[in-house]
Each structure stands twice: as structure tokens, then as C-alpha cells.
Amino acid sequence: MSTPKGHSAATHTAPSSSVLEFANALWRVRRPKPFVLVIEGEVGSTEPTDYLHDQLLLPEWREAFYQLVDATGLVVCLNSHTQHPTYRDVRGRSSKGRLSQGEYYHHDGCTGPVKPRFVEIRCPIQPQTRGVATAVAPHRDVVKAMVQVLPAELAATAALATQDMSPEALDQMDDAALDQLQGLITRTVRKKLNAEGARSYFRQVDAAANAYFEPWALGESRFIANANSGITMQHRRAYQAPHTGGVANGHLVKRWTNEELLLPGQVVDQALIAALCSEEGDEVDGERAEGCYLGAH
């Protein structure tokens, strides 16, 4: 089955395993979850190529591809080999004694008035594989799951006891209200549980939210809808076993593709990029990190 070319492709729902016609090419695709579209590569091609920049993100197709991300939630591009200079290392590292800020579900740019449209996180082709998962799920599903698996003793704390966390109330909340409640729950979990207790809690959240946390493949990019007209997602660094440290692990890179990979004639908003990057300090920068990921944003 194929889709129409151009902007109309953004609203197409591909079947579980199919062929997508897009950008004057045919692509092998599958849908492991309703909010995930996996592009395995071009039909007939077996070697990794830079099809992201050479085809999908060409100026004439870029907005249509972005709309596909908006409408889907998470678009995964496998078997993509690129050394494009716009990528930068993902900041922040986890310790055995405490969670890094990236281990809590979050949007990118959560404290500022302007957020990136989506974030592209990438596992470059490198000698070392990536052993730590990145869990991705729709924002509303994440908050519902956080409430569903919240231990009763935490729900009874002063910060949460007065909150209406019934399914009916959650269904009525807008994004700002969901952010507010999520911030309260995350701060409570952080204060009341030790590191592995918090990691165990978020593993339960991953399962209850039906999160996508497939192992990273070398040469994989994940486009995660972050602030857009369609499905808003959240993501987190997800250890699926107790974090003991000292394990070799492949690194990730990222960019805010809509804001940093520009069309001819466009100029990077350096103030916006600087503000967004200021949220990405390591966990030692407690106040700034708490304001970003744990505050009532």
C-alpha cells in the first residue's frame, strides 16, 4: 500500500507492515505501536545511506516529513548513516546514587515559552552498541500511567492528597494541567524514593503507558514530537535493570531539527537555542535541572 506524495502523506496511517510512497521513493515501513512509524530504509536498498538528508529532509520534502512526525508522534529512521555537523552529544549522565534529569519523562524546552517542534535523538554508527533504552510515549498516557502505578503512600502525601487524579479529571486536563500534575508527582517520587526505587517506579510507568523502548540500533534516528499541532510525546533515559555503573555504552547525539536544520535564507535563533541548551546541564546543576524537568512547567 502506498500513500499520496507531498503534504497529504502527513496524515496517512500506515498498516503494521507496508510500503510508504514519499519523497519520490518507496520506503519499507512498519507500525509497532499506534504512535510509532518505523522507516527501515528505501525499497531495494540494503546498505546504510544518508537518506535523511539526501531525501527525506530535502527542502522540498522537509515540511511534509515534519507533518508526518506531528501526526504520528514518533518516527524512527533505521539504517541511516550520516555525519551531518548539526548533531551534538546528548548531555547529562546518570549516577548510581541518583537519577539524572533525563531519566524522568520530559519535553525538551519545558521551562521556556517556546519549545522545539520535535527532538531528533540519534545513535550514530560506532564501535560500541547502546545498552540504555530511551522510552517514548504520548504525554497524556505518561501522566495517566504515573497516577495508575503511584504507590498509595505517595499519593497520600501533602503535595498530592488534594489533587483530583481520577480518570475523569485526567481526561479533562489540558497540556498545562497535565504538566502541573506531572511535576508534582515527579518531585514527590524524587524526594520519597531512593534511586533504584524511582527507577523501578518509572519502569512500571513505561509498561503502563505502553511506551516504545526498543533497543537502539546503530544508525538509528528517532524524531519525537515535542510541541506541535499533533501528538505530543515525552521521553526519558530508561534503565531496564538496576544501574550499577561502569558499563561501556554507545553514545547518543541530538538536535532540534526544525530549529537547527534550516532552509536556505533562514537564520538560527541563537537566543532560543542557548535557552534550550541551558536546560541540559548535568545533574550536578540541581536548581536549573529541577526547574526544567521537575517544576510545575
Coordinates of C-alpha atoms in Angstrom, one line a residue:
M1 CA 0.0 0.0 0.0
S2 CA 1.3 3.5 -0.8
T3 CA 0.5 7.0 0.3
P4 CA 0.0 10.1 -1.7
K5 CA 3.0 12.3 -2.2
G6 CA 3.5 15.7 -0.6
H7 CA 1.8 17.2 2.5
S8 CA -1.1 14.7 2.4
A9 CA 1.3 12.0 3.4
A10 CA 1.4 13.5 6.8
T11 CA -2.0 12.3 7.8
H12 CA -1.6 8.7 6.4
T13 CA -1.7 5.8 8.8
A14 CA 0.5 3.0 7.5
P15 CA -0.5 -0.6 8.2
S16 CA 1.6 -2.8 10.5
S17 CA 4.0 -3.7 7.7
S18 CA 3.8 -1.9 4.4
V19 CA 5.4 0.3 1.8
L20 CA 5.2 4.1 2.1
E21 CA 5.5 6.3 -1.0
F22 CA 7.1 9.5 0.0
A23 CA 9.7 12.0 -1.4
N24 CA 9.6 10.3 -4.9
A25 CA 10.7 7.0 -3.3
L26 CA 9.3 3.8 -1.8
W27 CA 10.1 3.0 1.8
R28 CA 9.8 -0.1 3.9
V29 CA 7.8 0.8 7.0
R30 CA 6.0 -0.8 9.9
R31 CA 3.9 0.3 12.9
P32 CA 4.9 -1.5 16.1
K33 CA 2.6 0.8 18.1
P34 CA -0.2 3.2 17.1
F35 CA 2.0 6.3 17.7
V36 CA 5.2 4.9 16.1
L37 CA 6.2 4.7 12.4
V38 CA 9.4 2.8 11.7
I39 CA 11.1 3.5 8.4
E40 CA 13.6 0.7 7.7
G41 CA 15.0 2.1 4.5
E42 CA 14.3 2.5 0.8
V43 CA 12.8 -0.4 -1.0
G44 CA 15.6 -2.3 -2.8
S45 CA 18.4 -0.7 -0.7
T46 CA 20.4 -2.8 1.8
E47 CA 23.3 -0.6 2.7
P48 CA 23.1 2.3 5.1
T49 CA 22.9 5.7 3.3
D50 CA 22.3 9.3 4.4
Y51 CA 18.7 9.1 3.2
L52 CA 17.7 11.5 5.9
H53 CA 19.5 14.5 4.4
D54 CA 19.6 13.3 0.8
Q55 CA 15.9 12.5 0.5
L56 CA 13.5 12.9 3.5
L57 CA 14.9 16.3 4.7
L58 CA 15.5 17.9 1.3
P59 CA 13.9 21.4 1.3
E60 CA 11.0 20.3 -1.0
W61 CA 10.0 17.4 1.3
R62 CA 11.0 18.7 4.7
E63 CA 7.7 20.2 5.9
A64 CA 5.8 17.2 4.7
F65 CA 8.1 15.0 6.7
Y66 CA 7.8 17.2 9.7
Q67 CA 4.0 16.9 9.4
L68 CA 4.3 13.2 9.4
V69 CA 6.1 13.4 12.7
D70 CA 3.5 15.8 14.1
A71 CA 0.7 13.4 13.1
T72 CA 2.4 10.2 14.2
G73 CA 4.2 11.0 17.5
L74 CA 7.4 9.1 16.9
V75 CA 9.1 8.4 13.5
V76 CA 12.0 6.1 13.7
C77 CA 14.5 6.0 10.8
L78 CA 16.8 2.9 10.7
N79 CA 19.9 2.2 8.7
S80 CA 20.8 5.8 8.2
H81 CA 24.4 6.7 8.0
T82 CA 25.3 10.4 8.4
Q83 CA 27.9 12.7 9.8
H84 CA 25.9 15.9 9.4
P85 CA 27.6 18.7 11.5
T86 CA 24.3 19.8 13.2
Y87 CA 24.3 16.9 15.7
R88 CA 25.7 17.4 19.2
D89 CA 26.3 15.0 22.1
V90 CA 23.5 14.3 24.5
R91 CA 24.3 15.9 27.8
G92 CA 23.8 14.5 31.3
R93 CA 24.9 11.3 32.8
S94 CA 23.3 9.0 35.4
S95 CA 25.0 8.0 38.7
K96 CA 24.4 5.0 40.9
G97 CA 23.3 7.3 43.7
R98 CA 20.7 9.5 42.0
L99 CA 18.7 9.8 38.8
S100 CA 19.8 12.1 36.1
Q101 CA 17.2 14.6 35.0
G102 CA 16.9 12.8 31.7
E103 CA 15.6 9.7 33.5
Y104 CA 12.3 11.5 34.3
Y105 CA 9.7 11.8 31.5
H106 CA 10.0 15.3 30.0
H107 CA 9.5 17.5 27.0
D108 CA 12.6 19.3 25.6
G109 CA 12.4 23.0 26.4
C110 CA 9.9 22.6 29.1
T111 CA 10.6 25.8 31.0
G112 CA 10.5 28.3 28.1
P113 CA 7.6 29.8 26.3
V114 CA 8.9 28.4 23.0
K115 CA 9.6 24.7 22.7
P116 CA 11.3 22.7 19.9
R117 CA 8.7 21.3 17.5
F118 CA 10.3 17.9 17.9
V119 CA 13.6 16.5 19.1
E120 CA 15.7 14.1 17.0
I121 CA 17.8 11.7 19.0
R122 CA 20.3 9.6 17.1
C123 CA 22.6 6.6 17.8
P124 CA 25.5 7.0 15.4
I125 CA 27.2 4.1 13.8
Q126 CA 30.0 3.5 16.2
P127 CA 32.1 0.5 17.7
Q128 CA 30.1 0.3 20.9
T129 CA 26.4 -0.6 20.9
R130 CA 23.9 1.3 23.1
G131 CA 22.6 -0.6 26.0
V132 CA 20.4 2.0 27.7
A133 CA 16.9 2.4 26.3
T134 CA 15.0 5.6 25.5
A135 CA 11.4 5.3 26.5
V136 CA 8.9 7.3 24.4
A137 CA 5.2 7.6 25.0
P138 CA 2.3 10.1 24.5
H139 CA 2.3 12.8 27.1
R140 CA -1.3 12.1 28.4
D141 CA -0.6 8.4 28.5
V142 CA 2.5 9.0 30.6
V143 CA 0.7 11.1 33.2
K144 CA -2.2 8.6 33.4
A145 CA 0.4 5.8 33.9
M146 CA 2.2 7.8 36.6
V147 CA -1.0 8.1 38.5
Q148 CA -2.0 4.5 37.9
V149 CA 1.2 2.9 39.4
L150 CA 1.8 5.6 42.1
P151 CA 2.2 3.9 45.5
A152 CA -0.6 4.7 47.9
E153 CA 1.7 6.2 50.4
L154 CA 3.0 8.7 47.9
A155 CA -0.5 9.6 46.7
A156 CA -1.3 10.4 50.3
T157 CA 1.5 13.0 50.7
A158 CA 0.6 16.6 51.3
A159 CA 1.6 17.6 47.8
L160 CA -0.7 15.1 46.1
A161 CA -3.6 14.3 48.5
T162 CA -5.6 17.4 47.4
Q163 CA -5.2 16.7 43.7
D164 CA -8.1 15.2 41.7
M165 CA -6.3 12.3 39.9
S166 CA -9.4 10.4 38.9
P167 CA -9.6 9.1 35.3
E168 CA -12.3 11.6 34.6
A169 CA -10.2 14.5 35.8
L170 CA -7.2 13.4 33.8
D171 CA -9.3 13.2 30.7
Q172 CA -10.4 16.8 31.1
M173 CA -6.9 18.2 31.7
D174 CA -5.2 20.3 29.1
D175 CA -1.4 20.0 28.5
A176 CA -0.6 22.7 31.0
A177 CA -2.6 20.9 33.7
L178 CA -1.0 17.6 32.9
D179 CA 2.4 19.3 33.2
Q180 CA 1.4 20.7 36.6
L181 CA 0.3 17.3 37.9
Q182 CA 3.3 15.5 36.4
G183 CA 5.7 17.9 38.1
L184 CA 4.1 17.3 41.5
I185 CA 4.3 13.5 41.1
T186 CA 7.8 13.6 39.8
R187 CA 9.1 15.8 42.7
T188 CA 7.3 13.5 45.2
V189 CA 8.9 10.4 43.7
R190 CA 12.3 12.0 43.6
K191 CA 12.0 13.1 47.3
K192 CA 10.4 9.9 48.7
L193 CA 12.1 7.1 46.8
N194 CA 15.7 6.2 46.6
A195 CA 17.4 6.0 43.1
E196 CA 16.5 2.4 42.4
G197 CA 13.1 2.8 43.8
A198 CA 12.4 5.7 41.5
R199 CA 13.9 3.7 38.5
S200 CA 11.6 0.8 39.4
Y201 CA 8.6 3.1 39.5
F202 CA 9.4 4.6 36.1
R203 CA 9.8 1.1 34.6
Q204 CA 6.2 0.4 35.8
V205 CA 5.2 3.7 34.1
D206 CA 6.9 2.6 30.9
A207 CA 4.8 -0.6 30.9
A208 CA 1.5 1.1 31.9
A209 CA 2.0 3.8 29.3
N210 CA 2.8 1.2 26.6
A211 CA 6.0 3.2 25.9
Y212 CA 8.2 2.4 23.0
F213 CA 11.6 1.5 24.3
E214 CA 13.1 -0.8 21.7
P215 CA 16.9 -1.2 21.9
W216 CA 18.9 1.4 20.0
A217 CA 20.2 0.2 16.6
L218 CA 23.4 1.8 15.2
G219 CA 22.5 4.3 12.6
E220 CA 19.0 5.0 14.0
S221 CA 17.3 8.4 14.4
R222 CA 14.2 8.9 16.4
F223 CA 12.1 12.0 15.7
I224 CA 10.0 12.6 18.8
A225 CA 7.1 15.1 18.6
N226 CA 7.6 17.6 21.3
A227 CA 5.5 20.7 20.8
N228 CA 3.3 20.6 17.8
S229 CA -0.1 20.6 16.2
G230 CA -0.5 16.8 16.5
I231 CA 0.5 14.2 19.1
T232 CA 2.8 15.5 21.9
M233 CA 5.2 12.9 23.2
Q234 CA 7.6 12.6 26.2
H235 CA 10.8 10.6 26.5
R236 CA 13.3 9.5 29.1
R237 CA 16.5 7.6 29.5
A238 CA 15.3 4.2 30.7
Y239 CA 17.5 1.7 32.5
Q240 CA 15.7 -1.7 32.3
A241 CA 17.9 -3.2 35.1
P242 CA 19.5 -1.8 38.2
H243 CA 22.0 0.9 37.3
T244 CA 25.4 -0.1 38.8
G245 CA 27.7 2.0 36.5
G246 CA 30.9 1.1 34.8
V247 CA 29.3 -0.5 31.7
A248 CA 30.6 0.5 28.3
N249 CA 27.8 2.1 26.3
G250 CA 27.4 3.7 22.9
H251 CA 26.7 7.4 22.9
L252 CA 23.8 9.4 21.5
V253 CA 23.6 12.7 19.7
K254 CA 20.7 15.0 19.2
R255 CA 19.4 18.2 17.5
W256 CA 16.2 20.2 17.3
T257 CA 15.9 19.6 13.6
N258 CA 13.1 22.1 12.9
E259 CA 15.0 24.9 14.6
E260 CA 18.6 23.9 13.7
L261 CA 18.5 22.4 10.2
L262 CA 17.4 25.4 8.3
L263 CA 16.1 26.1 4.8
P264 CA 18.1 28.5 2.5
G265 CA 17.8 32.0 3.7
Q266 CA 16.8 31.1 7.3
V267 CA 18.9 32.1 10.3
V268 CA 19.3 30.2 13.5
D269 CA 17.6 31.9 16.5
Q270 CA 20.7 31.7 18.7
A271 CA 18.9 33.1 21.8
L272 CA 16.3 30.3 21.6
I273 CA 19.0 27.6 21.1
A274 CA 21.0 29.0 24.0
A275 CA 17.9 28.9 26.2
L276 CA 17.1 25.4 25.3
C277 CA 20.7 24.2 25.8
S278 CA 20.8 25.8 29.2
E279 CA 18.3 23.2 30.4
E280 CA 20.6 20.4 29.5
G281 CA 23.2 20.6 32.2
D282 CA 24.4 17.6 34.1
E283 CA 22.6 16.5 37.3
V284 CA 25.1 18.4 39.5
D285 CA 23.3 21.6 38.4
G286 CA 20.3 20.8 40.7
E287 CA 18.3 24.0 40.7
R288 CA 18.3 24.5 36.9
A289 CA 17.6 20.9 36.3
E290 CA 14.8 20.8 38.8
G291 CA 13.2 23.8 37.3
C292 CA 13.3 22.2 33.9
Y293 CA 12.1 18.6 34.5
L294 CA 10.6 18.7 37.9
G295 CA 9.0 22.1 38.2
A296 CA 5.4 23.0 37.5
H297 CA 6.0 23.9 33.9

